[in-house]
Amino acid sequence: MKNIYQMLFELATGNFAYRIEPTGVNDEIDELSNVINILGLTLQNTITKSGYVIPYYNYQSVIQNTFVLNKEYNIESFNTSANSILGYNPEILKNMPFDEIIAPQSTDIWRSIKNDIANDIQYQNTIQLVLITINKKLIPLHFTISKFYKSDKILICSIATVLYHSLDDTFVSLNKISPRQKDSDIIQNVYEYILNNLEEPLPSLKTLTKMFGSNEFKLKAGFRHFFNTSIYQLYNDERLKKAHNLILKTDLSLKEISFMCGFNSYLNFYKAFKKKYHYSPSELNRPSRME
């Protein structure tokens, strides 16, 4: 099942070339894997035949709904989004017991959470709870639940994974003059090559045309058509996006990250990073380095 979840995630981020390896067991899970593999192949063929280049999306977790509870587990404060999904008048929602918006399916879980909070001054957890709106609709959400430092207040935030891409309009309108299918396939292959080799220097345009059986004019024009940028600029942007993600999610040194993302010196990386993001790599909040 883990492989199936991974496949679905890859499809969601635009990696239609990802496939699940068959186990050879020929059970229902294997049959489901084959169905999802066929879906990936169908998506890949349909989009490329339409003259599009398949974009790859990054993902990030975002906070959507926030509640602050007091020590009696009454709602002391909340953001606009939290109020909107529940449908209550804000004056009614304020000071309402949080128990009243917990659906019956999550009552036991919430009772257990309250017990854990009472016995752990540093409580923090991520769990799914089902809320119930004023109209009795059920809303399942994943929440992070934690206690404030040196306080009885409790912070409850729903989190969701969203996809984003740095390009405003990756799928260019087909009303414009589009490259032929063969040419769009080549652009797709070059694009995937760049994404898979960000730690290496970008080959020259002449070398790329030999590698992928195109010519310089078609390659340059194709990238402008699909990405509204040059091949080198896309390569550079993707390197910096990868570096930005590594800074936020790992404890690797900035110098290590710069080399992992294909920069031959930290100074060059620093200049490029600051030019793109308008702040330096060291200004990002990141995990503490391992001792």
PDB file of C-alpha atoms in Angstrom, residues 83-266:
ATOM      1  CA  ASN A  83     -14.902  30.305  11.590  1.00  0.00           C
ATOM      2  CA  SER A  84     -15.871  30.070   7.898  1.00  0.00           C
ATOM      3  CA  ILE A  85     -15.715  26.281   7.625  1.00  0.00           C
ATOM      4  CA  LEU A  86     -17.852  25.813  10.748  1.00  0.00           C
ATOM      5  CA  GLY A  87     -20.478  28.407   9.822  1.00  0.00           C
ATOM      6  CA  TYR A  88     -21.021  29.813  13.306  1.00  0.00           C
ATOM      7  CA  ASN A  89     -21.520  33.438  14.227  1.00  0.00           C
ATOM      8  CA  PRO A  90     -18.099  34.507  15.587  1.00  0.00           C
ATOM      9  CA  GLU A  91     -19.650  35.667  18.861  1.00  0.00           C
ATOM     10  CA  ILE A  92     -21.198  32.221  19.356  1.00  0.00           C
ATOM     11  CA  LEU A  93     -18.018  30.348  18.444  1.00  0.00           C
ATOM     12  CA  LYS A  94     -15.947  32.367  20.896  1.00  0.00           C
ATOM     13  CA  ASN A  95     -15.956  30.661  24.309  1.00  0.00           C
ATOM     14  CA  MET A  96     -17.756  27.590  22.891  1.00  0.00           C
ATOM     15  CA  PRO A  97     -16.375  24.293  24.281  1.00  0.00           C
ATOM     16  CA  PHE A  98     -14.195  22.683  21.607  1.00  0.00           C
ATOM     17  CA  ASP A  99     -15.957  19.412  22.452  1.00  0.00           C
ATOM     18  CA  GLU A 100     -19.110  20.774  20.787  1.00  0.00           C
ATOM     19  CA  ILE A 101     -17.501  20.944  17.344  1.00  0.00           C
ATOM     20  CA  ILE A 102     -15.958  17.467  17.622  1.00  0.00           C
ATOM     21  CA  ALA A 103     -17.962  14.916  15.628  1.00  0.00           C
ATOM     22  CA  PRO A 104     -19.000  11.653  17.345  1.00  0.00           C
ATOM     23  CA  GLN A 105     -16.413   9.751  15.278  1.00  0.00           C
ATOM     24  CA  SER A 106     -13.607  11.646  17.042  1.00  0.00           C
ATOM     25  CA  THR A 107     -15.028  11.902  20.550  1.00  0.00           C
ATOM     26  CA  ASP A 108     -12.895   9.081  21.979  1.00  0.00           C
ATOM     27  CA  ILE A 109      -9.747  10.381  20.295  1.00  0.00           C
ATOM     28  CA  TRP A 110     -10.354  13.905  21.608  1.00  0.00           C
ATOM     29  CA  ARG A 111     -10.967  12.580  25.119  1.00  0.00           C
ATOM     30  CA  SER A 112      -7.654  10.717  24.960  1.00  0.00           C
ATOM     31  CA  ILE A 113      -5.860  13.840  23.689  1.00  0.00           C
ATOM     32  CA  LYS A 114      -7.203  15.917  26.593  1.00  0.00           C
ATOM     33  CA  ASN A 115      -5.958  13.295  29.020  1.00  0.00           C
ATOM     34  CA  ASP A 116      -2.483  13.365  27.427  1.00  0.00           C
ATOM     35  CA  ILE A 117      -2.409  17.173  27.495  1.00  0.00           C
ATOM     36  CA  ALA A 118      -3.233  17.192  31.212  1.00  0.00           C
ATOM     37  CA  ASN A 119      -0.286  14.887  31.914  1.00  0.00           C
ATOM     38  CA  ASP A 120       2.339  16.396  29.597  1.00  0.00           C
ATOM     39  CA  ILE A 121       3.417  20.043  29.915  1.00  0.00           C
ATOM     40  CA  GLN A 122       5.224  19.784  26.553  1.00  0.00           C
ATOM     41  CA  TYR A 123       2.447  17.993  24.688  1.00  0.00           C
ATOM     42  CA  GLN A 124       2.587  18.106  20.900  1.00  0.00           C
ATOM     43  CA  ASN A 125       0.966  15.774  18.390  1.00  0.00           C
ATOM     44  CA  THR A 126      -0.397  15.552  14.859  1.00  0.00           C
ATOM     45  CA  ILE A 127      -3.651  13.655  14.397  1.00  0.00           C
ATOM     46  CA  GLN A 128      -6.846  13.574  12.348  1.00  0.00           C
ATOM     47  CA  LEU A 129     -10.028  14.878  13.947  1.00  0.00           C
ATOM     48  CA  VAL A 130     -13.496  15.130  12.431  1.00  0.00           C
ATOM     49  CA  LEU A 131     -15.249  18.441  13.098  1.00  0.00           C
ATOM     50  CA  ILE A 132     -18.975  19.068  12.768  1.00  0.00           C
ATOM     51  CA  THR A 133     -20.353  22.304  11.328  1.00  0.00           C
ATOM     52  CA  ILE A 134     -23.417  24.246  12.423  1.00  0.00           C
ATOM     53  CA  ASN A 135     -25.300  22.447   9.599  1.00  0.00           C
ATOM     54  CA  LYS A 136     -24.150  19.030  10.880  1.00  0.00           C
ATOM     55  CA  LYS A 137     -21.701  18.466   8.038  1.00  0.00           C
ATOM     56  CA  LEU A 138     -18.571  16.443   8.827  1.00  0.00           C
ATOM     57  CA  ILE A 139     -15.125  17.879   8.062  1.00  0.00           C
ATOM     58  CA  PRO A 140     -12.121  15.548   8.566  1.00  0.00           C
ATOM     59  CA  LEU A 141      -8.883  17.509   9.047  1.00  0.00           C
ATOM     60  CA  HIS A 142      -5.333  16.774  10.171  1.00  0.00           C
ATOM     61  CA  PHE A 143      -4.345  18.919  13.136  1.00  0.00           C
ATOM     62  CA  THR A 144      -1.195  19.749  15.013  1.00  0.00           C
ATOM     63  CA  ILE A 145      -2.045  20.158  18.704  1.00  0.00           C
ATOM     64  CA  SER A 146       0.410  21.701  21.155  1.00  0.00           C
ATOM     65  CA  LYS A 147       0.585  23.526  24.471  1.00  0.00           C
ATOM     66  CA  PHE A 148       1.961  27.054  24.703  1.00  0.00           C
ATOM     67  CA  TYR A 149       5.244  27.464  26.562  1.00  0.00           C
ATOM     68  CA  LYS A 150       4.627  28.164  30.258  1.00  0.00           C
ATOM     69  CA  SER A 151       0.904  28.549  29.665  1.00  0.00           C
ATOM     70  CA  ASP A 152      -2.316  26.560  29.952  1.00  0.00           C
ATOM     71  CA  LYS A 153      -3.416  27.639  26.469  1.00  0.00           C
ATOM     72  CA  ILE A 154      -3.604  25.058  23.695  1.00  0.00           C
ATOM     73  CA  LEU A 155      -2.957  25.725  20.008  1.00  0.00           C
ATOM     74  CA  ILE A 156      -4.810  23.635  17.421  1.00  0.00           C
ATOM     75  CA  CYS A 157      -3.954  24.143  13.731  1.00  0.00           C
ATOM     76  CA  SER A 158      -5.171  22.182  10.721  1.00  0.00           C
ATOM     77  CA  ILE A 159      -2.508  21.471   8.120  1.00  0.00           C
ATOM     78  CA  ALA A 160      -2.784  20.580   4.455  1.00  0.00           C
ATOM     79  CA  THR A 161      -0.359  19.812   1.650  1.00  0.00           C
ATOM     80  CA  VAL A 162      -0.625  22.119  -1.347  1.00  0.00           C
ATOM     81  CA  LEU A 163       1.095  22.035  -4.711  1.00  0.00           C
ATOM     82  CA  TYR A 164       2.766  25.059  -6.245  1.00  0.00           C
ATOM     83  CA  HIS A 165       4.940  25.902  -9.229  1.00  0.00           C
ATOM     84  CA  SER A 166       7.132  28.928  -9.812  1.00  0.00           C
ATOM     85  CA  LEU A 167       5.839  29.365 -13.350  1.00  0.00           C
ATOM     86  CA  ASP A 168       2.605  31.312 -13.678  1.00  0.00           C
ATOM     87  CA  ASP A 169       1.419  29.615 -16.861  1.00  0.00           C
ATOM     88  CA  THR A 170       3.173  26.338 -17.568  1.00  0.00           C
ATOM     89  CA  PHE A 171       0.331  25.005 -19.720  1.00  0.00           C
ATOM     90  CA  VAL A 172       0.492  27.427 -22.630  1.00  0.00           C
ATOM     91  CA  SER A 173      -2.739  27.963 -24.573  1.00  0.00           C
ATOM     92  CA  LEU A 174      -3.099  25.750 -27.607  1.00  0.00           C
ATOM     93  CA  ASN A 175      -4.532  28.727 -29.484  1.00  0.00           C
ATOM     94  CA  LYS A 176      -0.931  29.828 -29.941  1.00  0.00           C
ATOM     95  CA  ILE A 177       1.246  28.148 -32.543  1.00  0.00           C
ATOM     96  CA  SER A 178       2.490  25.055 -30.751  1.00  0.00           C
ATOM     97  CA  PRO A 179       5.481  22.825 -31.545  1.00  0.00           C
ATOM     98  CA  ARG A 180       4.736  19.482 -33.117  1.00  0.00           C
ATOM     99  CA  GLN A 181       4.205  16.502 -30.824  1.00  0.00           C
ATOM    100  CA  LYS A 182       7.723  15.174 -31.473  1.00  0.00           C
ATOM    101  CA  ASP A 183       9.182  18.550 -30.543  1.00  0.00           C
ATOM    102  CA  SER A 184       7.114  18.759 -27.341  1.00  0.00           C
ATOM    103  CA  ASP A 185       8.325  15.255 -26.424  1.00  0.00           C
ATOM    104  CA  ILE A 186      11.903  16.474 -26.797  1.00  0.00           C
ATOM    105  CA  ILE A 187      11.216  19.515 -24.621  1.00  0.00           C
ATOM    106  CA  GLN A 188       9.671  17.185 -22.014  1.00  0.00           C
ATOM    107  CA  ASN A 189      12.777  14.972 -22.066  1.00  0.00           C
ATOM    108  CA  VAL A 190      15.161  17.931 -21.750  1.00  0.00           C
ATOM    109  CA  TYR A 191      13.068  19.336 -18.905  1.00  0.00           C
ATOM    110  CA  GLU A 192      13.169  16.011 -17.011  1.00  0.00           C
ATOM    111  CA  TYR A 193      16.915  15.698 -17.695  1.00  0.00           C
ATOM    112  CA  ILE A 194      17.492  19.118 -16.115  1.00  0.00           C
ATOM    113  CA  LEU A 195      15.401  18.262 -13.033  1.00  0.00           C
ATOM    114  CA  ASN A 196      17.266  14.974 -12.538  1.00  0.00           C
ATOM    115  CA  ASN A 197      20.743  16.505 -12.921  1.00  0.00           C
ATOM    116  CA  LEU A 198      20.595  19.781 -11.010  1.00  0.00           C
ATOM    117  CA  GLU A 199      23.830  18.966  -9.176  1.00  0.00           C
ATOM    118  CA  GLU A 200      25.727  18.821 -12.484  1.00  0.00           C
ATOM    119  CA  PRO A 201      26.754  21.723 -14.772  1.00  0.00           C
ATOM    120  CA  LEU A 202      24.211  22.374 -17.514  1.00  0.00           C
ATOM    121  CA  PRO A 203      25.493  21.082 -20.871  1.00  0.00           C
ATOM    122  CA  SER A 204      25.847  23.653 -23.629  1.00  0.00           C
ATOM    123  CA  LEU A 205      22.918  24.204 -25.963  1.00  0.00           C
ATOM    124  CA  LYS A 206      24.885  22.490 -28.723  1.00  0.00           C
ATOM    125  CA  THR A 207      25.479  19.442 -26.524  1.00  0.00           C
ATOM    126  CA  LEU A 208      21.811  19.274 -25.523  1.00  0.00           C
ATOM    127  CA  THR A 209      20.690  19.295 -29.143  1.00  0.00           C
ATOM    128  CA  LYS A 210      22.975  16.342 -29.883  1.00  0.00           C
ATOM    129  CA  MET A 211      21.801  14.475 -26.776  1.00  0.00           C
ATOM    130  CA  PHE A 212      18.110  14.828 -27.624  1.00  0.00           C
ATOM    131  CA  GLY A 213      18.117  14.927 -31.422  1.00  0.00           C
ATOM    132  CA  SER A 214      16.930  18.484 -31.922  1.00  0.00           C
ATOM    133  CA  ASN A 215      18.416  21.751 -33.126  1.00  0.00           C
ATOM    134  CA  GLU A 216      19.307  24.917 -31.249  1.00  0.00           C
ATOM    135  CA  PHE A 217      16.470  27.021 -32.668  1.00  0.00           C
ATOM    136  CA  LYS A 218      13.740  24.474 -31.820  1.00  0.00           C
ATOM    137  CA  LEU A 219      15.137  23.868 -28.345  1.00  0.00           C
ATOM    138  CA  LYS A 220      15.338  27.567 -27.479  1.00  0.00           C
ATOM    139  CA  ALA A 221      11.954  28.353 -29.027  1.00  0.00           C
ATOM    140  CA  GLY A 222      10.329  25.333 -27.352  1.00  0.00           C
ATOM    141  CA  PHE A 223      11.454  26.386 -23.881  1.00  0.00           C
ATOM    142  CA  ARG A 224      10.272  29.929 -24.484  1.00  0.00           C
ATOM    143  CA  HIS A 225       6.919  28.576 -25.668  1.00  0.00           C
ATOM    144  CA  PHE A 226       6.281  26.234 -22.738  1.00  0.00           C
ATOM    145  CA  PHE A 227       8.094  27.949 -19.862  1.00  0.00           C
ATOM    146  CA  ASN A 228       8.362  31.610 -20.860  1.00  0.00           C
ATOM    147  CA  THR A 229      12.064  31.495 -20.000  1.00  0.00           C
ATOM    148  CA  SER A 230      15.406  30.267 -21.294  1.00  0.00           C
ATOM    149  CA  ILE A 231      16.867  26.816 -20.687  1.00  0.00           C
ATOM    150  CA  TYR A 232      19.610  28.208 -18.450  1.00  0.00           C
ATOM    151  CA  GLN A 233      17.227  30.371 -16.430  1.00  0.00           C
ATOM    152  CA  LEU A 234      14.926  27.402 -15.778  1.00  0.00           C
ATOM    153  CA  TYR A 235      17.940  25.298 -14.745  1.00  0.00           C
ATOM    154  CA  ASN A 236      19.154  28.035 -12.412  1.00  0.00           C
ATOM    155  CA  ASP A 237      15.693  28.608 -10.899  1.00  0.00           C
ATOM    156  CA  GLU A 238      15.231  24.888 -10.240  1.00  0.00           C
ATOM    157  CA  ARG A 239      18.652  24.690  -8.554  1.00  0.00           C
ATOM    158  CA  LEU A 240      17.746  27.562  -6.258  1.00  0.00           C
ATOM    159  CA  LYS A 241      14.319  26.066  -5.465  1.00  0.00           C
ATOM    160  CA  LYS A 242      16.028  22.783  -4.540  1.00  0.00           C
ATOM    161  CA  ALA A 243      18.520  24.665  -2.353  1.00  0.00           C
ATOM    162  CA  HIS A 244      15.734  26.623  -0.663  1.00  0.00           C
ATOM    163  CA  ASN A 245      13.927  23.377   0.161  1.00  0.00           C
ATOM    164  CA  LEU A 246      17.103  21.722   1.506  1.00  0.00           C
ATOM    165  CA  ILE A 247      17.847  24.713   3.730  1.00  0.00           C
ATOM    166  CA  LEU A 248      14.369  24.544   5.274  1.00  0.00           C
ATOM    167  CA  LYS A 249      14.176  20.771   5.688  1.00  0.00           C
ATOM    168  CA  THR A 250      17.729  19.550   6.424  1.00  0.00           C
ATOM    169  CA  ASP A 251      20.589  20.426   8.758  1.00  0.00           C
ATOM    170  CA  LEU A 252      23.230  20.312   6.005  1.00  0.00           C
ATOM    171  CA  SER A 253      25.600  23.253   5.951  1.00  0.00           C
ATOM    172  CA  LEU A 254      24.905  26.010   3.444  1.00  0.00           C
ATOM    173  CA  LYS A 255      28.184  25.212   1.696  1.00  0.00           C
ATOM    174  CA  GLU A 256      27.220  21.535   1.326  1.00  0.00           C
ATOM    175  CA  ILE A 257      23.832  22.531  -0.072  1.00  0.00           C
ATOM    176  CA  SER A 258      25.383  24.916  -2.571  1.00  0.00           C
ATOM    177  CA  PHE A 259      27.587  22.136  -4.005  1.00  0.00           C
ATOM    178  CA  MET A 260      24.719  19.636  -3.985  1.00  0.00           C
ATOM    179  CA  CYS A 261      22.773  22.089  -6.161  1.00  0.00           C
ATOM    180  CA  GLY A 262      25.534  22.439  -8.740  1.00  0.00           C
ATOM    181  CA  PHE A 263      27.213  25.695  -7.692  1.00  0.00           C
ATOM    182  CA  ASN A 264      31.002  25.620  -7.954  1.00  0.00           C
ATOM    183  CA  SER A 265      31.460  28.151  -5.149  1.00  0.00           C
ATOM    184  CA  TYR A 266      29.444  29.309  -2.174  1.00  0.00           C
TER     185      TYR A 266
END
